[in-house]
Amino acid sequence: MANVAVIGAQWGDEGKGKVVDWLASRADVVVRFQGGHNAGHTLVVGNQTYKLSLLPSGLVRGKLGIIGNGVVVDPDALLAEIARVQAQGLTVTPDTLRIADNATLILPLHGAIDRAREAARGAARIGTTGRGIGPAYEDKVARRAIRACDLAEPDTLSRKLDELLLHHNTLLRGLGAETFEKQALLDGLLATAPRLLPFVEPVWERLDGLRRQGRRILFEGAQAVMLDVDHGTYPFVTSSNTVAATAASGAGVGPSAVGFVLGIAKAYTTRVGSGPFPTELTDDVGRMLGERGHEFGTVTGRPRRCGWFDAAMVRQAVKVGGVQGLALTKLDVLDGMQTLRICTGYEVGGTRIGHLPAAPGAQAAARPVYEDVEGWRGSTRGARSWAQLPAQAIKYVRRIEELVEAPVTLLSTSPERDDTIMVRDPFQD
Ligand code: IMP
């Protein structure tokens, strides 16, 4: 039985929530493998709107949700999110949610460091979500992180907090920010432990069992390839690897278990936070895309920057992310526009290149090279078959397929789950 990994192919917010929800209805288990509560997925189910940050989206469909070891977990944020969705009528118990015992925890000091560092950067700030994601991953690779399993060992917690505070309080003092008291942090963790530990286990073992039973696994990526800490627009990236290969290491399965890799891309481009964005539109067209597409961040509410579809960038994301098929979303936002532009490459210092360069100076200097495409008059909103699409809209989609070198396997035409044109079922081998 094939599994599926879903990753963003641009800078995040591509509409993964709807696609993941749609695929979750065909899966048995949904696994988060990287990121943390910096992610934001909006799911519209019937008359309820769920805003999920850390919980795997399948929970909304009654599917088992797993938070893998590659995720950084803020216990307070997780428990608050559980309480929020339970108030909306969902049930979250250790039968429906499992958390990797080797997942790294985010503590209050991580958010404080994140925000203090951003403030110190001033105009050069990354535009992080301020939720402590970067500092928590730093602690993980520095081998001083507190992990979910440590909650069961008060002595380990006490010892690790000494090491953490030595490091972080020094930094916080240097940044002119408030420092943290060990006892308050320890008390907080010990109070959280009995609420979190019932969810904690070696999830790799459960996943191995599920695989042997032939269960369908959906790996739910957060953020997107261009925010990948290696492959994205560094340093304006998140602190985890967001490519599909991470689904294996971030969940505790082998690479062959990941299955079909579906990349999600909007029919145009958006970005929140700072960093290069060659096709950004700061004019009325950009504002119109933002208004029509309701482009405001799920987590922070920040307006998203908007621009034309960047095929050169998505092609790069397809290659490094391992994308085998593309789900194209929000085509309807382009309805009625006379001419559309697609970026096919860049010009950097008079030289034409087909990919976003790695060096920050070259990235900032990259100017888009456009191809103009005729728009369409009719509506694509709510279409459920190719026959319902205007001919020019189909041409636009076909041109994108050619340029990004990946087939469009799903087309989403409204926020409603069933307004989807499926070309190929990603779970089919
Ligand atoms: P961090 O992940 O909070 O460290 O933020 C680093 C960068 O990633 C910032 O530009 C954020 O705006 C961006 N980012 C993080 N999570 C998301 C997301 O879920 N969607 C879009 N951008 C994100």
Coordinates of C-alpha atoms and ligand atoms in Angstrom, one line a residue:
M1 CA 0.0 0.0 0.0
A2 CA 1.4 3.4 -1.0
N3 CA 1.9 6.1 1.6
V4 CA 1.9 9.8 0.8
A5 CA 4.0 12.8 2.0
V6 CA 2.6 16.3 1.5
I7 CA 5.0 19.2 1.5
G8 CA 4.7 22.9 0.5
A9 CA 6.5 23.8 -2.7
Q10 CA 6.8 27.6 -2.2
W11 CA 7.1 29.6 1.0
G12 CA 4.3 28.0 3.0
D13 CA 0.6 28.7 3.2
E14 CA -0.1 27.0 -0.1
G15 CA -3.4 25.6 1.1
K16 CA -1.9 22.4 2.6
G17 CA -4.7 22.2 5.2
K18 CA -7.4 21.5 2.7
V19 CA -5.4 19.0 0.7
V20 CA -4.1 17.2 3.8
D21 CA -7.7 17.0 5.1
W22 CA -8.9 15.6 1.8
L23 CA -6.1 13.0 1.8
A24 CA -6.6 12.3 5.5
S25 CA -10.0 11.0 4.7
R26 CA -8.3 8.3 2.6
A27 CA -5.5 7.6 5.1
D28 CA -5.4 5.6 8.4
V29 CA -2.9 7.7 10.2
V30 CA -1.5 11.2 9.8
V31 CA 2.1 12.0 10.9
R32 CA 3.7 15.4 11.5
F33 CA 7.5 15.1 11.0
Q34 CA 9.0 18.6 11.4
G35 CA 8.3 22.1 12.5
G36 CA 6.2 23.0 15.5
H37 CA 3.4 25.4 16.3
N38 CA 4.8 27.9 13.8
A39 CA 2.7 26.0 11.3
G40 CA -1.0 27.0 10.7
H41 CA -3.5 24.9 9.0
T42 CA -7.1 26.0 8.5
L43 CA -9.6 23.2 8.0
V44 CA -13.2 23.9 7.0
V45 CA -15.4 21.0 7.8
G46 CA -19.1 21.6 7.5
N47 CA -19.8 24.7 9.5
Q48 CA -16.8 24.4 11.7
T49 CA -13.4 26.0 11.1
Y50 CA -10.5 24.4 12.8
K51 CA -7.2 26.2 13.1
L52 CA -4.5 23.7 13.8
S53 CA -0.8 24.4 14.6
L54 CA 0.7 21.3 16.1
L55 CA -2.0 18.6 15.9
P56 CA -1.9 16.4 12.8
S57 CA -4.8 17.4 10.6
G58 CA -6.2 13.8 10.4
L59 CA -7.6 14.2 14.0
V60 CA -10.4 16.3 12.5
R61 CA -11.4 13.2 10.5
G62 CA -11.1 10.9 13.5
K63 CA -7.8 9.4 12.2
L64 CA -4.9 8.6 14.5
G65 CA -2.4 11.5 14.7
I66 CA 1.3 11.1 15.4
I67 CA 3.7 13.8 16.3
G68 CA 7.1 12.5 15.2
N69 CA 10.6 13.1 16.7
G70 CA 11.4 15.7 14.1
V71 CA 8.8 18.1 15.5
V72 CA 9.5 20.6 18.3
V73 CA 6.7 20.4 20.8
D74 CA 5.6 23.3 23.1
P75 CA 3.7 21.4 25.8
D76 CA 1.7 24.5 26.8
A77 CA 0.8 25.3 23.2
L78 CA -0.1 21.7 22.5
L79 CA -2.4 21.4 25.6
A80 CA -4.0 24.7 24.8
E81 CA -4.7 23.5 21.2
I82 CA -6.1 20.3 22.4
A83 CA -8.5 22.2 24.8
R84 CA -9.5 24.5 21.9
V85 CA -10.4 21.7 19.5
Q86 CA -12.1 19.8 22.3
A87 CA -14.3 22.8 22.9
Q88 CA -15.3 22.6 19.2
G89 CA -16.4 19.0 19.7
L90 CA -13.3 16.9 18.8
T91 CA -12.0 14.2 21.0
V92 CA -8.3 14.0 21.6
T93 CA -7.1 11.1 23.8
P94 CA -4.0 8.8 23.9
D95 CA -6.1 6.6 21.5
T96 CA -6.1 9.3 18.9
L97 CA -2.8 11.1 19.4
R98 CA 0.7 9.8 20.0
I99 CA 3.8 11.9 20.6
A100 CA 7.4 10.6 20.0
D101 CA 9.3 10.1 23.2
N102 CA 12.4 11.5 21.5
A103 CA 10.7 14.8 20.3
T104 CA 12.3 18.0 21.5
L105 CA 10.4 20.3 23.8
I106 CA 10.0 24.0 23.4
L107 CA 10.2 25.9 26.7
P108 CA 9.2 29.5 27.5
L109 CA 12.8 30.5 27.3
H110 CA 13.0 29.5 23.6
G111 CA 10.2 32.0 22.7
A112 CA 11.9 34.7 24.8
I113 CA 15.3 34.1 23.0
D114 CA 13.6 34.0 19.6
R115 CA 11.9 37.4 20.2
A116 CA 14.8 39.1 21.8
R117 CA 17.1 38.1 18.9
E118 CA 14.6 39.3 16.4
A119 CA 14.4 42.6 18.2
A120 CA 18.2 42.9 18.2
R121 CA 18.3 42.2 14.5
G122 CA 16.2 45.3 13.8
A123 CA 15.7 45.8 10.1
A124 CA 17.6 42.6 9.3
R125 CA 15.1 40.5 11.2
I126 CA 14.0 37.2 9.7
G127 CA 10.3 37.7 10.6
T128 CA 10.0 34.5 12.7
T129 CA 6.8 33.5 14.3
G130 CA 8.4 34.3 17.6
R131 CA 7.5 30.9 19.0
G132 CA 10.9 29.6 19.9
I133 CA 11.2 27.2 17.0
G134 CA 14.8 28.1 16.0
P135 CA 16.2 28.2 19.5
A136 CA 14.6 24.8 20.3
Y137 CA 16.2 23.2 17.2
E138 CA 19.5 24.8 18.1
D139 CA 19.3 23.1 21.5
K140 CA 18.5 19.8 19.8
V141 CA 21.6 19.8 17.6
A142 CA 23.7 21.1 20.5
R143 CA 22.6 18.0 22.5
R144 CA 21.2 19.9 25.5
A145 CA 17.5 19.8 24.5
I146 CA 14.8 18.6 26.9
R147 CA 12.8 15.8 25.2
A148 CA 9.3 14.4 25.8
C149 CA 10.8 11.3 27.5
D150 CA 12.6 13.5 30.0
L151 CA 9.3 14.5 31.6
A152 CA 9.3 11.0 33.3
E153 CA 12.7 11.7 34.9
P154 CA 12.6 14.7 37.3
D155 CA 16.4 14.3 38.0
T156 CA 17.2 14.4 34.3
L157 CA 15.0 17.5 34.0
S158 CA 16.7 19.2 36.9
R159 CA 20.2 18.5 35.5
K160 CA 19.3 19.5 31.9
L161 CA 17.7 22.8 33.1
D162 CA 21.0 23.7 34.8
E163 CA 22.8 23.3 31.5
L164 CA 20.1 25.1 29.5
L165 CA 20.0 28.1 31.8
L166 CA 23.7 28.5 31.9
H167 CA 23.5 28.9 28.1
H168 CA 20.3 30.8 27.7
N169 CA 20.4 33.2 30.6
T170 CA 23.9 34.3 29.5
L171 CA 22.4 35.0 26.1
L172 CA 19.3 36.7 27.4
R173 CA 21.4 38.9 29.7
G174 CA 23.5 39.9 26.7
L175 CA 20.4 40.8 24.8
G176 CA 19.1 42.9 27.6
A177 CA 16.1 40.5 28.1
E178 CA 14.7 39.0 31.3
T179 CA 16.3 35.8 32.5
F180 CA 14.5 32.6 33.7
E181 CA 14.5 30.9 37.2
K182 CA 15.2 27.2 37.3
Q183 CA 12.6 26.4 39.9
A184 CA 9.7 28.0 38.0
L185 CA 10.6 26.1 34.8
L186 CA 11.0 22.8 36.7
D187 CA 7.7 23.3 38.4
G188 CA 6.0 24.0 35.1
L189 CA 7.4 20.9 33.5
L190 CA 6.6 18.7 36.4
A191 CA 3.0 20.0 36.4
T192 CA 2.7 19.4 32.6
A193 CA 4.3 15.9 32.8
P194 CA 1.2 13.9 33.9
R195 CA -0.9 15.5 31.2
L196 CA 1.6 14.9 28.4
L197 CA 3.2 11.6 29.3
P198 CA 0.1 9.5 28.5
F199 CA 0.5 10.5 24.8
V200 CA 4.2 9.7 24.7
E201 CA 5.8 6.6 23.3
P202 CA 8.4 5.3 20.8
V203 CA 6.2 6.1 17.8
W204 CA 8.7 4.5 15.3
E205 CA 7.6 1.2 16.7
R206 CA 3.9 1.9 16.2
L207 CA 4.6 3.2 12.7
D208 CA 6.5 0.0 12.0
G209 CA 3.5 -2.1 13.1
L210 CA 1.0 0.0 11.1
R211 CA 3.2 -0.4 8.0
R212 CA 3.2 -4.2 8.4
Q213 CA -0.6 -4.1 8.7
G214 CA -0.7 -2.3 5.4
R215 CA -2.1 0.9 6.9
R216 CA -2.0 4.0 4.8
I217 CA 0.2 6.7 6.3
L218 CA 0.0 10.4 5.4
F219 CA 3.1 12.4 6.3
E220 CA 2.0 16.0 6.8
G221 CA 4.7 18.6 6.1
A222 CA 4.7 22.1 7.6
Q223 CA 6.2 25.3 6.1
A224 CA 7.7 24.6 2.6
V225 CA 10.7 23.8 0.6
M226 CA 11.8 27.4 0.1
L227 CA 11.8 27.7 3.9
D228 CA 14.0 24.6 4.3
V229 CA 17.1 25.3 6.4
D230 CA 19.4 23.9 3.7
H231 CA 17.5 24.4 0.5
G232 CA 15.5 27.5 1.2
T233 CA 16.3 31.2 1.0
Y234 CA 18.8 31.0 3.9
P235 CA 18.9 32.8 6.4
F236 CA 15.3 33.7 5.8
V237 CA 14.1 30.2 6.5
T238 CA 12.7 28.1 9.3
S239 CA 15.0 25.9 11.4
S240 CA 14.0 22.5 10.1
N241 CA 14.4 20.5 6.9
T242 CA 11.0 20.7 5.1
V243 CA 11.8 18.5 2.1
A244 CA 10.1 15.1 1.8
A245 CA 13.2 13.2 2.8
T246 CA 12.7 14.5 6.4
A247 CA 9.4 12.6 6.6
A248 CA 11.6 9.5 7.1
S249 CA 14.1 10.8 9.7
G250 CA 11.4 13.0 11.4
A251 CA 9.1 10.1 12.0
G252 CA 11.5 7.1 12.4
V253 CA 10.8 5.2 9.2
G254 CA 13.0 4.3 6.3
P255 CA 13.1 6.4 3.1
S256 CA 11.2 3.8 1.1
A257 CA 8.2 4.2 3.5
V258 CA 7.5 7.8 2.5
G259 CA 5.8 6.9 -0.7
F260 CA 4.3 9.4 -3.2
V261 CA 5.5 13.0 -2.6
L262 CA 2.8 15.6 -3.3
G263 CA 4.0 19.2 -3.5
I264 CA 1.4 21.9 -2.9
A265 CA 1.7 25.2 -4.8
K266 CA -0.6 28.1 -5.1
A267 CA -1.4 29.3 -8.6
Y268 CA 0.4 32.5 -7.6
T269 CA 3.0 33.1 -4.9
T270 CA 2.9 34.4 -1.3
R271 CA 5.3 34.8 1.5
V272 CA 5.1 35.9 5.2
G273 CA 8.2 37.2 7.0
S274 CA 11.3 38.8 5.4
G275 CA 13.5 37.6 2.6
P276 CA 13.9 37.6 -1.1
F277 CA 10.8 37.3 -3.2
P278 CA 11.6 38.0 -6.9
T279 CA 8.1 38.0 -8.2
E280 CA 6.6 40.1 -5.4
L281 CA 4.0 42.7 -6.5
T282 CA 3.7 45.8 -4.4
D283 CA 1.2 47.4 -6.7
D284 CA -2.6 47.1 -7.0
V285 CA -2.4 43.6 -8.6
G286 CA -0.5 42.3 -5.5
R287 CA -3.1 43.9 -3.2
M288 CA -5.9 42.4 -5.2
L289 CA -4.4 38.9 -5.0
G290 CA -4.0 39.4 -1.2
E291 CA -7.7 40.5 -0.8
R292 CA -9.2 37.9 -3.1
G293 CA -7.0 35.1 -1.7
H294 CA -7.6 36.2 2.0
E295 CA -3.8 36.2 2.4
F296 CA -3.3 36.7 6.1
G297 CA -1.1 34.4 8.2
T298 CA -3.0 31.7 10.2
V299 CA -0.6 31.9 13.1
T300 CA 0.3 35.6 13.3
G301 CA -2.4 37.3 11.3
R302 CA 0.3 39.1 9.3
P303 CA -0.7 40.1 5.7
R304 CA 1.2 37.9 3.3
R305 CA 3.3 39.4 0.5
C306 CA 1.8 38.4 -2.9
G307 CA 3.3 37.9 -6.4
W308 CA 3.2 36.1 -9.7
F309 CA 3.7 32.3 -10.0
D310 CA 7.4 31.6 -9.9
A311 CA 7.9 28.5 -12.0
A312 CA 11.7 28.6 -11.7
M313 CA 11.4 28.5 -7.9
V314 CA 8.8 25.7 -7.9
R315 CA 10.9 23.7 -10.3
Q316 CA 13.8 24.0 -7.8
A317 CA 11.4 22.9 -5.0
V318 CA 10.2 20.0 -7.1
K319 CA 13.8 18.8 -7.6
V320 CA 15.2 19.2 -4.1
G321 CA 12.0 18.3 -2.4
G322 CA 11.4 15.1 -4.3
V323 CA 8.0 16.2 -5.5
Q324 CA 6.4 13.7 -7.9
G325 CA 3.1 15.4 -8.4
L326 CA 1.8 18.9 -7.7
A327 CA -1.5 20.0 -6.1
L328 CA -2.3 23.4 -7.5
T329 CA -4.5 25.6 -5.2
K330 CA -6.4 28.8 -5.4
L331 CA -6.6 29.0 -9.2
D332 CA -9.9 30.8 -8.8
V333 CA -8.1 33.8 -7.3
L334 CA -6.8 34.5 -10.8
D335 CA -10.3 34.4 -12.4
G336 CA -11.0 37.4 -14.6
M337 CA -7.5 38.7 -14.9
Q338 CA -6.6 39.8 -18.4
T339 CA -2.9 38.8 -18.5
L340 CA -1.0 36.6 -16.1
R341 CA 2.8 36.4 -15.7
I342 CA 4.9 33.3 -15.0
C343 CA 8.5 33.6 -13.9
T344 CA 10.7 31.3 -15.9
G345 CA 14.1 32.2 -14.6
Y346 CA 16.1 35.1 -13.2
E347 CA 18.6 37.7 -14.3
V348 CA 21.5 38.3 -11.9
G349 CA 24.0 40.9 -12.9
G350 CA 23.2 40.5 -16.6
T351 CA 23.4 36.7 -16.6
R352 CA 20.3 34.6 -17.1
I353 CA 19.9 31.7 -14.6
G354 CA 17.2 29.1 -14.1
H355 CA 17.3 28.8 -10.3
L356 CA 17.4 30.9 -7.2
P357 CA 21.1 31.4 -6.2
A358 CA 22.3 30.4 -2.7
A359 CA 24.3 33.5 -1.9
P360 CA 22.2 36.3 -0.2
G361 CA 23.6 39.1 -2.4
A362 CA 22.7 37.2 -5.6
Q363 CA 19.3 36.2 -4.2
A364 CA 18.5 39.8 -3.4
A365 CA 19.7 40.9 -6.9
A366 CA 17.7 38.2 -8.8
R367 CA 15.2 39.8 -11.2
P368 CA 12.4 37.7 -12.6
V369 CA 12.2 36.9 -16.3
Y370 CA 8.6 36.6 -17.2
E371 CA 6.5 34.9 -19.8
D372 CA 3.0 36.5 -20.3
V373 CA 0.0 34.2 -20.5
E374 CA -3.5 35.2 -21.5
G375 CA -6.0 35.1 -18.6
W376 CA -9.6 33.7 -18.7
R377 CA -13.0 35.3 -18.5
G378 CA -15.1 32.5 -16.9
S379 CA -14.9 31.2 -13.4
T380 CA -12.9 28.2 -12.2
R381 CA -14.4 28.4 -8.7
G382 CA -15.8 25.2 -7.5
A383 CA -14.9 23.2 -10.7
R384 CA -14.8 19.5 -10.2
S385 CA -13.7 18.4 -13.6
W386 CA -11.5 19.7 -16.4
A387 CA -14.6 20.2 -18.6
Q388 CA -15.8 22.9 -16.1
L389 CA -12.6 25.0 -16.6
P390 CA -12.2 27.7 -19.2
A391 CA -9.8 26.7 -21.9
Q392 CA -7.3 29.4 -21.0
A393 CA -7.2 28.2 -17.4
I394 CA -6.3 24.7 -18.6
K395 CA -3.5 26.2 -20.7
Y396 CA -2.2 28.1 -17.7
V397 CA -2.1 24.8 -15.7
R398 CA -0.4 22.9 -18.6
R399 CA 2.2 25.6 -18.9
I400 CA 3.0 25.4 -15.2
E401 CA 3.4 21.6 -15.5
E402 CA 5.9 22.0 -18.3
L403 CA 7.9 24.6 -16.6
V404 CA 8.1 23.0 -13.2
E405 CA 8.7 19.6 -14.7
A406 CA 6.0 17.9 -12.6
P407 CA 2.5 16.8 -13.4
V408 CA -0.5 18.5 -11.7
T409 CA -2.1 15.6 -9.9
L410 CA -4.7 17.6 -7.9
L411 CA -6.4 20.9 -8.6
S412 CA -8.2 22.7 -5.8
T413 CA -10.8 25.2 -6.9
S414 CA -12.3 26.5 -3.6
P415 CA -11.8 26.1 0.1
E416 CA -14.5 23.4 0.1
R417 CA -13.1 19.9 0.4
D418 CA -15.0 18.4 -2.5
D419 CA -14.1 21.2 -5.0
T420 CA -11.1 19.3 -6.2
I421 CA -10.2 17.9 -9.5
M422 CA -8.2 14.7 -9.0
V423 CA -6.0 13.6 -11.9
R424 CA -4.3 10.8 -10.0
D425 CA -5.1 9.4 -6.5
P426 CA -1.8 9.9 -4.7
F427 CA -2.4 6.8 -2.6
Q428 CA -2.6 4.6 -5.7
D429 CA 0.7 2.9 -6.4
Ligands
IMP1 P1 10.2 30.4 12.4 O1 9.8 29.1 11.8 O2 9.2 30.9 13.4 O3 11.6 30.4 13.0 O4 10.2 31.5 11.2 C1 11.1 31.5 10.2 C2 10.5 31.9 8.9 O5 9.6 30.9 8.5 C3 9.7 33.2 8.9 O6 9.8 33.9 7.7 C4 8.2 32.7 9.1 O7 7.3 33.7 8.6 C5 8.3 31.5 8.2 N1 7.3 30.5 8.6 C6 7.3 29.6 9.7 N2 6.2 28.8 9.7 C7 5.5 29.2 8.6 C8 4.3 28.7 8.0 O8 3.6 27.8 8.5 N3 3.9 29.3 6.9 C9 4.6 30.3 6.3 N4 5.7 30.8 6.8 C10 6.2 30.2 7.9

